[in-house]
PDB file of N, CA and C in Angstrom:
ATOM      1  N   ALA C   1       0.741  -1.278  -0.062  1.00 44.00           N
ATOM      2  CA  ALA C   1      -0.015  -0.160   0.079  1.00 44.00           C
ATOM      3  C   ALA C   1       1.096   1.188   0.164  1.00 44.00           C
ATOM      4  N   THR C   2       0.256   2.255  -0.782  1.00 47.00           N
ATOM      5  CA  THR C   2       1.202   3.571  -0.659  1.00 47.00           C
ATOM      6  C   THR C   2       1.298   4.159   0.684  1.00 47.00           C
ATOM      7  N   GLY C   3       2.369   4.881   1.207  1.00 55.00           N
ATOM      8  CA  GLY C   3       2.568   5.321   2.239  1.00 55.00           C
ATOM      9  C   GLY C   3       2.791   4.303   3.744  1.00 55.00           C
ATOM     10  N   GLU C   4       2.986   2.924   3.188  1.00 59.00           N
ATOM     11  CA  GLU C   4       3.292   2.036   4.137  1.00 59.00           C
ATOM     12  C   GLU C   4       4.986   2.008   4.305  1.00 59.00           C
ATOM     13  N   LYS C   5       5.139   1.842   5.770  1.00 64.00           N
ATOM     14  CA  LYS C   5       6.412   1.738   5.944  1.00 64.00           C
ATOM     15  C   LYS C   5       7.091   0.612   6.035  1.00 64.00           C
ATOM     16  N   GLY C   6       6.594  -0.384   6.243  1.00 77.00           N
ATOM     17  CA  GLY C   6       7.063  -1.819   6.415  1.00 77.00           C
ATOM     18  C   GLY C   6       7.149  -2.310   7.674  1.00 77.00           C
ATOM     19  N   SER C   7       7.271  -3.450   8.127  1.00 90.00           N
ATOM     20  CA  SER C   7       7.298  -3.836   9.248  1.00 90.00           C
ATOM     21  C   SER C   7       8.675  -4.192  10.188  1.00 90.00           C
ATOM     22  N   LYS C   8       9.660  -3.906   9.291  1.00 96.00           N
ATOM     23  CA  LYS C   8      10.952  -4.030   9.827  1.00 96.00           C
ATOM     24  C   LYS C   8      11.810  -2.792   9.773  1.00 96.00           C
ATOM     25  N   THR C   9      12.795  -2.400  10.748  1.00 96.00           N
ATOM     26  CA  THR C   9      13.481  -1.234  10.604  1.00 96.00           C
ATOM     27  C   THR C   9      14.881  -1.755  11.020  1.00 96.00           C
ATOM     28  N   GLY C  10      15.920  -1.111  10.244  1.00 97.00           N
ATOM     29  CA  GLY C  10      17.179  -1.200  10.279  1.00 97.00           C
ATOM     30  C   GLY C  10      17.849   0.109  10.519  1.00 97.00           C
ATOM     31  N   THR C  11      18.856   0.409  11.397  1.00 97.00           N
ATOM     32  CA  THR C  11      19.786   1.283  11.451  1.00 97.00           C
ATOM     33  C   THR C  11      21.263   1.216  11.462  1.00 97.00           C
ATOM     34  N   SER C  12      21.774   2.163  10.457  1.00 97.00           N
ATOM     35  CA  SER C  12      23.183   2.118  10.688  1.00 97.00           C
ATOM     36  C   SER C  12      23.844   3.442  11.031  1.00 97.00           C
ATOM     37  N   CYS C  13      24.977   3.475  11.609  1.00 96.00           N
ATOM     38  CA  CYS C  13      25.445   4.663  11.835  1.00 96.00           C
ATOM     39  C   CYS C  13      27.093   4.977  11.807  1.00 96.00           C
ATOM     40  N   ALA C  14      27.617   6.065  11.569  1.00 95.00           N
ATOM     41  CA  ALA C  14      28.766   6.467  11.301  1.00 95.00           C
ATOM     42  C   ALA C  14      29.006   7.673  11.741  1.00 95.00           C
ATOM     43  N   SER C  15      30.304   7.535  12.855  1.00 94.00           N
ATOM     44  CA  SER C  15      30.725   9.180  13.509  1.00 94.00           C
ATOM     45  C   SER C  15      32.030   9.589  12.782  1.00 94.00           C
ATOM     46  N   SER C  16      32.429  10.676  12.629  1.00 90.00           N
ATOM     47  CA  SER C  16      33.777  11.491  12.220  1.00 90.00           C
ATOM     48  C   SER C  16      34.026  12.501  13.259  1.00 90.00           C
ATOM     49  N   VAL C  17      35.295  12.624  13.276  1.00 89.00           N
ATOM     50  CA  VAL C  17      36.318  13.706  14.060  1.00 89.00           C
ATOM     51  C   VAL C  17      36.833  14.312  13.156  1.00 89.00           C
ATOM     52  N   ILE C  18      36.439  15.807  13.381  1.00 84.00           N
ATOM     53  CA  ILE C  18      37.324  16.582  12.471  1.00 84.00           C
ATOM     54  C   ILE C  18      37.156  16.417  11.040  1.00 84.00           C
ATOM     55  N   GLY C  19      35.918  15.631  10.815  1.00 72.00           N
ATOM     56  CA  GLY C  19      35.956  15.221   9.528  1.00 72.00           C
ATOM     57  C   GLY C  19      37.235  14.245   8.621  1.00 72.00           C
ATOM     58  N   ILE C  20      37.985  13.977   9.579  1.00 78.00           N
ATOM     59  CA  ILE C  20      39.031  12.947   9.110  1.00 78.00           C
ATOM     60  C   ILE C  20      39.091  11.599   9.424  1.00 78.00           C
ATOM     61  N   VAL C  21      38.721  11.448  10.867  1.00 80.00           N
ATOM     62  CA  VAL C  21      38.758  10.369  11.506  1.00 80.00           C
ATOM     63  C   VAL C  21      37.407   9.902  11.496  1.00 80.00           C
ATOM     64  N   LYS C  22      37.004   8.675  10.631  1.00 86.00           N
ATOM     65  CA  LYS C  22      35.700   8.031  10.478  1.00 86.00           C
ATOM     66  C   LYS C  22      35.474   6.482  10.891  1.00 86.00           C
ATOM     67  N   LYS C  23      34.347   6.171  11.473  1.00 93.00           N
ATOM     68  CA  LYS C  23      34.182   5.197  12.271  1.00 93.00           C
ATOM     69  C   LYS C  23      32.720   4.507  12.001  1.00 93.00           C
ATOM     70  N   GLY C  24      32.375   3.624  11.298  1.00 95.00           N
ATOM     71  CA  GLY C  24      31.082   2.979  11.191  1.00 95.00           C
ATOM     72  C   GLY C  24      30.670   2.892   9.641  1.00 95.00           C
ATOM     73  N   ASP C  25      29.665   2.380   9.575  1.00 95.00           N
ATOM     74  CA  ASP C  25      29.195   2.565   7.915  1.00 95.00           C
ATOM     75  C   ASP C  25      27.581   3.121   8.343  1.00 95.00           C
ATOM     76  N   ALA C  26      27.396   4.161   7.649  1.00 94.00           N
ATOM     77  CA  ALA C  26      26.093   4.614   7.809  1.00 94.00           C
ATOM     78  C   ALA C  26      25.309   4.559   6.313  1.00 94.00           C
ATOM     79  N   SER C  27      25.651   3.519   5.494  1.00 96.00           N
ATOM     80  CA  SER C  27      24.839   3.160   4.273  1.00 96.00           C
ATOM     81  C   SER C  27      23.551   2.482   4.466  1.00 96.00           C
ATOM     82  N   ILE C  28      22.864   2.663   3.206  1.00 96.00           N
ATOM     83  CA  ILE C  28      21.686   1.915   3.245  1.00 96.00           C
ATOM     84  C   ILE C  28      21.661   0.430   3.427  1.00 96.00           C
ATOM     85  N   GLU C  29      22.669   0.050   2.555  1.00 97.00           N
ATOM     86  CA  GLU C  29      23.008  -1.572   2.726  1.00 97.00           C
ATOM     87  C   GLU C  29      23.141  -1.915   3.985  1.00 97.00           C
ATOM     88  N   ALA C  30      23.886  -1.280   4.710  1.00 97.00           N
ATOM     89  CA  ALA C  30      24.403  -1.643   6.273  1.00 97.00           C
ATOM     90  C   ALA C  30      22.900  -1.712   7.059  1.00 97.00           C
ATOM     91  N   ALA C  31      22.033  -0.623   7.049  1.00 97.00           N
ATOM     92  CA  ALA C  31      20.913  -0.684   7.607  1.00 97.00           C
ATOM     93  C   ALA C  31      20.132  -1.539   7.140  1.00 97.00           C
ATOM     94  N   LYS C  32      20.008  -2.126   6.041  1.00 97.00           N
ATOM     95  CA  LYS C  32      18.887  -3.053   5.417  1.00 97.00           C
ATOM     96  C   LYS C  32      19.626  -4.498   6.261  1.00 97.00           C
ATOM     97  N   ALA C  33      20.737  -4.441   6.367  1.00 97.00           N
ATOM     98  CA  ALA C  33      21.395  -5.958   6.927  1.00 97.00           C
ATOM     99  C   ALA C  33      21.159  -5.851   8.478  1.00 97.00           C
ATOM    100  N   ALA C  34      21.117  -4.791   8.939  1.00 97.00           N
ATOM    101  CA  ALA C  34      20.925  -4.561  10.454  1.00 97.00           C
ATOM    102  C   ALA C  34      19.482  -5.192  10.775  1.00 97.00           C
ATOM    103  N   GLY C  35      18.800  -4.635   9.878  1.00 97.00           N
ATOM    104  CA  GLY C  35      17.200  -4.768   9.773  1.00 97.00           C
ATOM    105  C   GLY C  35      16.435  -6.169   9.231  1.00 97.00           C
ATOM    106  N   GLY C  36      17.470  -6.914   8.856  1.00 97.00           N
ATOM    107  CA  GLY C  36      16.856  -8.186   7.830  1.00 97.00           C
ATOM    108  C   GLY C  36      16.091  -7.667   6.493  1.00 97.00           C
ATOM    109  N   ILE C  37      16.311  -6.454   6.203  1.00 97.00           N
ATOM    110  CA  ILE C  37      15.397  -6.218   5.321  1.00 97.00           C
ATOM    111  C   ILE C  37      15.868  -6.237   3.695  1.00 97.00           C
ATOM    112  N   THR C  38      15.087  -6.688   2.865  1.00 96.00           N
ATOM    113  CA  THR C  38      15.047  -6.807   1.411  1.00 96.00           C
ATOM    114  C   THR C  38      14.416  -5.977   0.665  1.00 96.00           C
ATOM    115  N   VAL C  39      13.386  -5.618   0.938  1.00 96.00           N
ATOM    116  CA  VAL C  39      12.556  -4.290   0.424  1.00 96.00           C
ATOM    117  C   VAL C  39      12.514  -3.353   0.864  1.00 96.00           C
ATOM    118  N   VAL C  40      13.238  -2.089   0.175  1.00 96.00           N
ATOM    119  CA  VAL C  40      13.041  -1.054   1.063  1.00 96.00           C
ATOM    120  C   VAL C  40      11.763  -0.244   0.771  1.00 96.00           C
ATOM    121  N   ALA C  41      10.993   0.533   2.102  1.00 96.00           N
ATOM    122  CA  ALA C  41       9.927   1.343   2.023  1.00 96.00           C
ATOM    123  C   ALA C  41      10.242   2.569   2.375  1.00 96.00           C
ATOM    124  N   SER C  42      11.146   3.310   2.998  1.00 95.00           N
ATOM    125  CA  SER C  42      11.435   4.203   3.244  1.00 95.00           C
ATOM    126  C   SER C  42      13.010   4.354   3.773  1.00 95.00           C
ATOM    127  N   VAL C  43      13.758   5.512   3.521  1.00 96.00           N
ATOM    128  CA  VAL C  43      14.855   5.977   4.099  1.00 96.00           C
ATOM    129  C   VAL C  43      14.993   7.091   4.369  1.00 96.00           C
ATOM    130  N   ASP C  44      15.414   7.198   6.099  1.00 96.00           N
ATOM    131  CA  ASP C  44      15.645   8.346   6.584  1.00 96.00           C
ATOM    132  C   ASP C  44      17.338   8.727   7.264  1.00 96.00           C
ATOM    133  N   TYR C  45      17.498   9.990   7.434  1.00 95.00           N
ATOM    134  CA  TYR C  45      18.762  10.279   8.045  1.00 95.00           C
ATOM    135  C   TYR C  45      18.634  11.107   8.970  1.00 95.00           C
ATOM    136  N   HIS C  46      19.681  10.933   9.935  1.00 93.00           N
ATOM    137  CA  HIS C  46      19.498  11.472  11.240  1.00 93.00           C
ATOM    138  C   HIS C  46      21.402  12.203  11.585  1.00 93.00           C
ATOM    139  N   THR C  47      21.403  13.389  11.706  1.00 91.00           N
ATOM    140  CA  THR C  47      22.943  13.828  11.803  1.00 91.00           C
ATOM    141  C   THR C  47      22.728  14.754  13.123  1.00 91.00           C
ATOM    142  N   LYS C  48      23.694  14.492  13.924  1.00 93.00           N
ATOM    143  CA  LYS C  48      23.748  15.246  15.412  1.00 93.00           C
ATOM    144  C   LYS C  48      25.023  15.361  15.434  1.00 93.00           C
ATOM    145  N   GLY C  49      25.731  16.618  16.057  1.00 92.00           N
ATOM    146  CA  GLY C  49      26.786  16.911  16.399  1.00 92.00           C
ATOM    147  C   GLY C  49      27.349  18.260  16.367  1.00 92.00           C
ATOM    148  N   PHE C  50      28.501  18.576  15.973  1.00 85.00           N
ATOM    149  CA  PHE C  50      28.856  19.994  15.637  1.00 85.00           C
ATOM    150  C   PHE C  50      29.994  20.303  14.501  1.00 85.00           C
ATOM    151  N   TYR C  51      29.233  19.702  13.081  1.00 70.00           N
ATOM    152  CA  TYR C  51      30.062  19.881  12.063  1.00 70.00           C
ATOM    153  C   TYR C  51      30.985  21.058  11.909  1.00 70.00           C
ATOM    154  N   PRO C  52      32.150  20.724  11.176  1.00 70.00           N
ATOM    155  CA  PRO C  52      32.863  19.613  10.859  1.00 70.00           C
ATOM    156  C   PRO C  52      33.752  18.919  11.926  1.00 70.00           C
ATOM    157  N   PHE C  53      33.379  19.413  13.162  1.00 85.00           N
ATOM    158  CA  PHE C  53      34.492  18.867  14.419  1.00 85.00           C
ATOM    159  C   PHE C  53      34.167  17.496  14.869  1.00 85.00           C
ATOM    160  N   VAL C  54      32.771  17.116  15.315  1.00 90.00           N
ATOM    161  CA  VAL C  54      32.615  15.693  15.716  1.00 90.00           C
ATOM    162  C   VAL C  54      31.124  15.562  15.470  1.00 90.00           C
ATOM    163  N   GLY C  55      30.745  14.723  14.880  1.00 93.00           N
ATOM    164  CA  GLY C  55      29.049  14.304  14.473  1.00 93.00           C
ATOM    165  C   GLY C  55      29.209  12.848  14.395  1.00 93.00           C
ATOM    166  N   GLU C  56      27.888  12.657  14.371  1.00 93.00           N
ATOM    167  CA  GLU C  56      27.376  11.115  13.780  1.00 93.00           C
ATOM    168  C   GLU C  56      26.086  11.203  12.841  1.00 93.00           C
ATOM    169  N   THR C  57      26.238  10.478  11.753  1.00 93.00           N
ATOM    170  CA  THR C  57      24.876  10.388  10.726  1.00 93.00           C
ATOM    171  C   THR C  57      24.335   8.901  11.107  1.00 93.00           C
ATOM    172  N   CYS C  58      23.202   8.771  11.020  1.00 96.00           N
ATOM    173  CA  CYS C  58      22.612   7.317  11.212  1.00 96.00           C
ATOM    174  C   CYS C  58      21.654   7.071   9.730  1.00 96.00           C
ATOM    175  N   THR C  59      21.434   6.252   9.397  1.00 97.00           N
ATOM    176  CA  THR C  59      20.712   5.835   8.488  1.00 97.00           C
ATOM    177  C   THR C  59      19.232   5.002   8.811  1.00 97.00           C
ATOM    178  N   ILE C  60      18.289   5.291   8.869  1.00 97.00           N
ATOM    179  CA  ILE C  60      17.300   4.538   9.319  1.00 97.00           C
ATOM    180  C   ILE C  60      16.453   3.824   7.948  1.00 97.00           C
ATOM    181  N   VAL C  61      16.237   2.532   7.995  1.00 97.00           N
ATOM    182  CA  VAL C  61      15.654   2.128   6.822  1.00 97.00           C
ATOM    183  C   VAL C  61      14.567   1.308   7.210  1.00 97.00           C
ATOM    184  N   THR C  62      13.460   1.511   6.572  1.00 97.00           N
ATOM    185  CA  THR C  62      12.187   0.700   7.126  1.00 97.00           C
ATOM    186  C   THR C  62      11.589  -0.242   6.022  1.00 97.00           C
ATOM    187  N   GLY C  63      11.369  -1.532   5.691  1.00 97.00           N
ATOM    188  CA  GLY C  63      10.898  -2.367   4.889  1.00 97.00           C
ATOM    189  C   GLY C  63      10.432  -3.494   4.967  1.00 97.00           C
ATOM    190  N   LYS C  64      10.563  -4.803   4.435  1.00 95.00           N
ATOM    191  CA  LYS C  64       9.947  -5.818   4.523  1.00 95.00           C
ATOM    192  C   LYS C  64      11.284  -6.700   4.310  1.00 95.00           C
TER     193      LYS C  64
END
């Protein structure tokens, strides 16, 4: 159905310090794997921190 988010959610995050040191994987593929998702219904991004010094970006995927 249109607008349906899906029953599964997966999240992947990556952090960076001074835009150089990066840790983690915030890709859609990593979020799909984390939630066991094969069909993506929606993708959302969330970023927090004090760019470019320190920050974290997360990708949230919903689907089936």
